[in-house]
Coordinates of N, CA, C and O in Angstrom, one line a residue:
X1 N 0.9 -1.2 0.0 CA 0.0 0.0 0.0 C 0.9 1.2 0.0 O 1.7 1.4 0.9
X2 N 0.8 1.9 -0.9 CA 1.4 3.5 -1.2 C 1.0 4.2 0.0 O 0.0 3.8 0.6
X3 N 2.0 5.6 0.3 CA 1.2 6.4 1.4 C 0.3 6.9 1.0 O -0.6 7.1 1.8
X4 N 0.0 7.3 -0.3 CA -1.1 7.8 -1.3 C -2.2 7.0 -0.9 O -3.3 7.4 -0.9
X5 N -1.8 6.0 -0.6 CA -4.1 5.1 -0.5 C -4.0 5.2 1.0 O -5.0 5.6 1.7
X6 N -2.7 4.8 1.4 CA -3.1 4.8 3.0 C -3.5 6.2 3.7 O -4.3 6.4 4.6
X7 N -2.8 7.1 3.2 CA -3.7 8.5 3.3 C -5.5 8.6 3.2 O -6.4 8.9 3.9
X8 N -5.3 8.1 2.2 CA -6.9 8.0 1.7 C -7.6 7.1 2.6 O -8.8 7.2 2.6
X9 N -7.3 6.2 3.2 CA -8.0 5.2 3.8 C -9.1 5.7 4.9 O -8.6 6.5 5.6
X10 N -10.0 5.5 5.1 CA -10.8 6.2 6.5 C -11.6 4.9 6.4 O -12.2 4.4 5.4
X11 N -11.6 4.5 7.5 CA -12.9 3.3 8.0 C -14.0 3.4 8.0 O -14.2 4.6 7.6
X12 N -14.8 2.8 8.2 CA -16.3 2.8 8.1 C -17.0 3.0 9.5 O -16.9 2.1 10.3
X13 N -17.5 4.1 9.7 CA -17.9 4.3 11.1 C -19.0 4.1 11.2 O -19.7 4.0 10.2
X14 N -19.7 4.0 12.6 CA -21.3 4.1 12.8 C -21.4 4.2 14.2 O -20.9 3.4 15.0
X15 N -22.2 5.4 14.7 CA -22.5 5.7 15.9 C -24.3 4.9 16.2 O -25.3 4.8 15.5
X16 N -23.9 4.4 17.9 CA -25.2 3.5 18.5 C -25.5 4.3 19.3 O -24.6 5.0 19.8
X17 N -26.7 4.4 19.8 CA -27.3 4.7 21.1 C -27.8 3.9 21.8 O -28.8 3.2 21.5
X18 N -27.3 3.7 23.0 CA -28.3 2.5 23.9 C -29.3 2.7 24.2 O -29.9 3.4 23.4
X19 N -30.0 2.1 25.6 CA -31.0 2.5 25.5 C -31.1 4.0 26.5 O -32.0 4.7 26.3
X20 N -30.5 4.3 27.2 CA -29.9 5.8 28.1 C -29.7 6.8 26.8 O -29.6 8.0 27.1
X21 N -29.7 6.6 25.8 CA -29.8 7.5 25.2 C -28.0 8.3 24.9 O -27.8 9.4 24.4
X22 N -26.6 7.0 25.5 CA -25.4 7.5 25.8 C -25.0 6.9 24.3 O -25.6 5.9 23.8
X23 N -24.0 7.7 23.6 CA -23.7 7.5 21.6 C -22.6 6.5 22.1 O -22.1 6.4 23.2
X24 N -22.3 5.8 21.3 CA -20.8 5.1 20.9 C -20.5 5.1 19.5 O -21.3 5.2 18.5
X25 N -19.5 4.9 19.6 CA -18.7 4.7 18.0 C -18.0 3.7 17.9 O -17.3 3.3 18.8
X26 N -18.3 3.1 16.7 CA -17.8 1.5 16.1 C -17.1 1.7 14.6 O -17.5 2.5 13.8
X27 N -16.3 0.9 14.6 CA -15.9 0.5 13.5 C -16.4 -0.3 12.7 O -16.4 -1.3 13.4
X28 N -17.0 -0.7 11.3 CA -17.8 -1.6 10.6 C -16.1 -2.2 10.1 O -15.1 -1.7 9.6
X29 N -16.4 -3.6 10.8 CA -15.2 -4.4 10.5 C -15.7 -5.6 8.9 O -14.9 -5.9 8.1
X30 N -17.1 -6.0 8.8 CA -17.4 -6.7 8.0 C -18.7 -6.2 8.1 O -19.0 -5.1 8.5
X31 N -19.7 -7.3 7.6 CA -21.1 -7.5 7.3 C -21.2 -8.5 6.2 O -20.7 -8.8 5.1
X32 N -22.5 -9.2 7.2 CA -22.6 -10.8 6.1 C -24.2 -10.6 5.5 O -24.9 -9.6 5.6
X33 N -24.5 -11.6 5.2 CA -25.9 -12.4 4.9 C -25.7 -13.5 5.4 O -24.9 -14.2 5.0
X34 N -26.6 -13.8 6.4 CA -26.9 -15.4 7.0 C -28.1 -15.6 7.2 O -28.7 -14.6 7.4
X35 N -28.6 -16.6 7.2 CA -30.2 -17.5 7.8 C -31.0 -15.7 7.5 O -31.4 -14.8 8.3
X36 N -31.0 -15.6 6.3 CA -32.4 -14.2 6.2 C -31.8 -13.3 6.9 O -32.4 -12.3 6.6
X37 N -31.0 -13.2 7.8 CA -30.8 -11.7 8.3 C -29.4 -10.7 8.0 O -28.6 -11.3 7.4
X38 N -29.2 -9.8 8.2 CA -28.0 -9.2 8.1 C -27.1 -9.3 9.3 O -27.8 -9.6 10.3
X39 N -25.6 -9.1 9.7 CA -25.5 -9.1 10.6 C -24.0 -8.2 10.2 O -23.4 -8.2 9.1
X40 N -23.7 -7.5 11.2 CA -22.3 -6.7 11.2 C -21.1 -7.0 12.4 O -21.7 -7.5 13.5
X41 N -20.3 -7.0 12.5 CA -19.1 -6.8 12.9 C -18.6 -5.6 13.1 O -18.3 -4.9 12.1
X42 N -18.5 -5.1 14.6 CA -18.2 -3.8 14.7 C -17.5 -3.9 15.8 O -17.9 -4.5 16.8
X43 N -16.0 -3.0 15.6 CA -14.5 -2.5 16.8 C -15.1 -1.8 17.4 O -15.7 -1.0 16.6
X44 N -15.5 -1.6 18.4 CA -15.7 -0.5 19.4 C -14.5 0.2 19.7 O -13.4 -0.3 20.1
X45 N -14.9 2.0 19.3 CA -13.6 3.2 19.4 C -14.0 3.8 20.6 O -15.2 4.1 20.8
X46 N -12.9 3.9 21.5 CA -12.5 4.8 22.7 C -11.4 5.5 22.7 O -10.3 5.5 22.3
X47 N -12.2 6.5 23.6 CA -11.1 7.3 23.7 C -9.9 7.4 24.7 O -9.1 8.3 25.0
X48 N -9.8 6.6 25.0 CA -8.4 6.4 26.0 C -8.1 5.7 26.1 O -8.9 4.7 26.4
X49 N -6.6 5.5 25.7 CA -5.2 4.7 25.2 C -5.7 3.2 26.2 O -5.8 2.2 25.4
X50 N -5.9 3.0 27.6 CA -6.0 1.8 28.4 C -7.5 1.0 27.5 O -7.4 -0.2 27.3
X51 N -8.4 1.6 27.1 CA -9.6 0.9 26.8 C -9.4 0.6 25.6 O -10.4 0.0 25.2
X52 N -8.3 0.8 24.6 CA -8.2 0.3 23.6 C -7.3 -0.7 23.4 O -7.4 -1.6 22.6
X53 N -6.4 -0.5 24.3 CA -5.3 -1.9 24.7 C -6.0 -2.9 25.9 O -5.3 -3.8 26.2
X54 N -7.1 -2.8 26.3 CA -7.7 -3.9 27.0 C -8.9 -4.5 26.0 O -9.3 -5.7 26.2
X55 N -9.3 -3.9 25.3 CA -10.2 -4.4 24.6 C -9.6 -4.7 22.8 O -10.4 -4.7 21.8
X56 N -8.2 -4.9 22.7 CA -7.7 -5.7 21.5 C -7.9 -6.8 21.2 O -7.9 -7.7 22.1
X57 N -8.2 -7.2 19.9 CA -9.3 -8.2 19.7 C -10.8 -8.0 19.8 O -11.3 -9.0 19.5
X58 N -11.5 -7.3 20.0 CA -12.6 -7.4 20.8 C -13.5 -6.6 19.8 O -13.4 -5.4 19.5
X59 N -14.2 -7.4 19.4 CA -15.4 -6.8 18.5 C -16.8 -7.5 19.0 O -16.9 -8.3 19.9
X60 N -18.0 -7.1 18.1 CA -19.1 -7.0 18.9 C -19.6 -7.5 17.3 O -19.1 -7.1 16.2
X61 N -20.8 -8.6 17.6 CA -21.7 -9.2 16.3 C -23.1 -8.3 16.5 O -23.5 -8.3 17.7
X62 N -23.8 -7.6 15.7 CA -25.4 -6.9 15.7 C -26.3 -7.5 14.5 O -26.0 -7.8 13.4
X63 N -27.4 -7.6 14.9 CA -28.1 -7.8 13.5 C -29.2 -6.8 13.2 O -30.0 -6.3 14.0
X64 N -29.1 -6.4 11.6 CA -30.0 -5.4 11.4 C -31.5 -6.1 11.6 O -31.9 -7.2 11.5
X65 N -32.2 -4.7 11.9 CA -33.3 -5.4 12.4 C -34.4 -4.1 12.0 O -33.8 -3.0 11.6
X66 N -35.2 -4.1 12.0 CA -36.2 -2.6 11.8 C -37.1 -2.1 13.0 O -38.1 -2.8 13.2
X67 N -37.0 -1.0 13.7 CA -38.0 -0.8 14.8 C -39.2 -0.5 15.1 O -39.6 0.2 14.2
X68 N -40.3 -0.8 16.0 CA -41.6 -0.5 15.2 C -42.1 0.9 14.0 O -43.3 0.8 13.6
X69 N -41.6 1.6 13.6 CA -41.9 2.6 12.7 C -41.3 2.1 11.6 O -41.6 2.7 10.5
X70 N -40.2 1.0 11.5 CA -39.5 0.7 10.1 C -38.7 1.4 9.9 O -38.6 1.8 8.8
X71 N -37.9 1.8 11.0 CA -36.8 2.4 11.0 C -35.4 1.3 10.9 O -35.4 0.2 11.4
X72 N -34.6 1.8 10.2 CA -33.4 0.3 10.0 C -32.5 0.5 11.7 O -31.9 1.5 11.8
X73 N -32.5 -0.4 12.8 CA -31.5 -0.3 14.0 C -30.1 -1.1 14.2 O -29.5 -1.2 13.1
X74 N -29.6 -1.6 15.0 CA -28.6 -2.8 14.9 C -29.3 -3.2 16.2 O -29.7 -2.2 16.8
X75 N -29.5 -4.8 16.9 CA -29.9 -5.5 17.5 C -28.7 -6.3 18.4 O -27.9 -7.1 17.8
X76 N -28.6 -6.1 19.6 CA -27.6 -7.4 20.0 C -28.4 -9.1 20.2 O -29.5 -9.3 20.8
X77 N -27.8 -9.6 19.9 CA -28.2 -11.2 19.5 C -28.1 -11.9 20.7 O -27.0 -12.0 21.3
X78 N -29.1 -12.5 21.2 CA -29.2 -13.1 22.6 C -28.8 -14.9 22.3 O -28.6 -15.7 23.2
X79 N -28.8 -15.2 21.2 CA -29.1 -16.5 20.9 C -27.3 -16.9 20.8 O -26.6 -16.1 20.2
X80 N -26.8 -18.0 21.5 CA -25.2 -17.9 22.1 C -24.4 -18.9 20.9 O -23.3 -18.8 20.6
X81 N -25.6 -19.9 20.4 CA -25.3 -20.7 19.3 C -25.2 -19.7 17.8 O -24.5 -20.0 16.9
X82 N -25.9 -18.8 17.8 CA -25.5 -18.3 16.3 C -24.6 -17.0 16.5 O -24.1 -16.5 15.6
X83 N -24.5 -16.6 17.4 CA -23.1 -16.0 18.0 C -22.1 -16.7 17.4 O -21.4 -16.3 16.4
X84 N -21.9 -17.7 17.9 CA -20.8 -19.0 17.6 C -20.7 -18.7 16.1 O -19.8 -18.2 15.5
X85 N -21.8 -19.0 15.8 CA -21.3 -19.5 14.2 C -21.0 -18.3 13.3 O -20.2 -18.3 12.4
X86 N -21.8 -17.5 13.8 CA -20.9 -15.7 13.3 C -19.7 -15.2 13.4 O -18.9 -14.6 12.6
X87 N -19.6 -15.6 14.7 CA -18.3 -15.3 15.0 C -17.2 -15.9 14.3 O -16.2 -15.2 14.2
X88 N -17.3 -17.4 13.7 CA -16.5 -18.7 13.1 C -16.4 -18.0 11.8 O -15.3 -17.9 11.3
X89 N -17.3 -17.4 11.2 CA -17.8 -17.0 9.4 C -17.0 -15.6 9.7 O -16.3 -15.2 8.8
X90 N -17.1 -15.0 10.5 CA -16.1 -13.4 10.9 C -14.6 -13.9 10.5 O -14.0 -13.6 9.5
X91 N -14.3 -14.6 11.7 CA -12.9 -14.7 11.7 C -12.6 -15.5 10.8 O -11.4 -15.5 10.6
X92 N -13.1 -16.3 10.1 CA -12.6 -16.8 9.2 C -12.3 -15.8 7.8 O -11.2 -16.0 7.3
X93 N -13.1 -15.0 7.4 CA -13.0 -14.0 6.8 C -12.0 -12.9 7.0 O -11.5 -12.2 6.1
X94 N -11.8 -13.0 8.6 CA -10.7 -11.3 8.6 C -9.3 -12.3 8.4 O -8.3 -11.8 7.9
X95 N -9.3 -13.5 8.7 CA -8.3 -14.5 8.7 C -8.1 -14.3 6.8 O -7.0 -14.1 6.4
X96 N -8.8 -14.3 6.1 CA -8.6 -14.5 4.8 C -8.2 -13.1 4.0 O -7.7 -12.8 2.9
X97 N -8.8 -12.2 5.1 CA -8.7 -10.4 4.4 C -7.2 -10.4 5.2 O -6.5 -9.4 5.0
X98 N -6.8 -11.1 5.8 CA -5.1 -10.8 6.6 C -4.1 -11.4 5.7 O -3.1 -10.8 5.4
X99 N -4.6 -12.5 5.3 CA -3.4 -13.2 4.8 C -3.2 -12.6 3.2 O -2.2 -12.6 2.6
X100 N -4.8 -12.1 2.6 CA -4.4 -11.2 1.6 C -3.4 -10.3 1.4 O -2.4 -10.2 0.7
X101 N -4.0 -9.6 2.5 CA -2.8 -8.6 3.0 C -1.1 -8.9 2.8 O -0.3 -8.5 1.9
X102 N -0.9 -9.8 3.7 CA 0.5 -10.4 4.0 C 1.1 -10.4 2.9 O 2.2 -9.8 2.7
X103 N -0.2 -11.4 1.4 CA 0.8 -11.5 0.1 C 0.8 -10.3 -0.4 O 1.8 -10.1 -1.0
X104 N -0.1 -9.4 -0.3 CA 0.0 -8.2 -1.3 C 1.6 -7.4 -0.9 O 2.5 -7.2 -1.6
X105 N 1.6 -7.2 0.2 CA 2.4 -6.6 1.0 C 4.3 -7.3 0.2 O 5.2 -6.6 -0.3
X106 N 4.3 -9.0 0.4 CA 5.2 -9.6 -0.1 C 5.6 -9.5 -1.6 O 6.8 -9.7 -1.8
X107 N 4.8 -9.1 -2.6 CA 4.6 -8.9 -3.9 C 5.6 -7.6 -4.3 O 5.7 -7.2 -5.4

């Protein structure tokens, strides 16, 4: 990667509100299609140096979902088995966007 693209690079952001009504900011790491639903992959961004080095590695699965007015939201997923399997189809994927990397980089 040139400094030219890496300049250009900016992530994919998306701010949540809980239910307090308190914002966060995520990083959109992926997004699949599974069993009819959508589901994303999102880094949670902080602002201070300790919460970002304790929480390395640490991303969060949501599924889009619509709220009573048909509004589009993100959903956290209570069900612990398709967690699993999300999580397996994630990493298997950033496993496959890494190793891309590695060769492009070698080339």
């Amino acid at each position: 990667m040139s400094n030219e693209e890496f300049e250009s690079f900016e992530p994919d952001l998306i701010s949540l509100l809980d239910e307090d009504g308190n914002e966060y900011e995520f990083e959109i790491l992926d997004e699949i299609d599974f069993k009819d639903s959508h589901f994303y992959a999102l880094m949670p961004l902080f602002d201070l140096l300790e919460q970002d080095i304790e929480s390395e590695n640490t991303y969060m699965i949501f599924e889009a979902v619509e709220d009573e007015k048909g509004e589009p939201q993100l959903a956290e997923i209570e069900d612990d088995a398709l967690i699993d399997e999300l999580a397996e189809i994630f990493e298997s994927r950033f496993d496959e966007a890494y190793d891309e990397d590695i060769e492009s980089n070698d080339e």
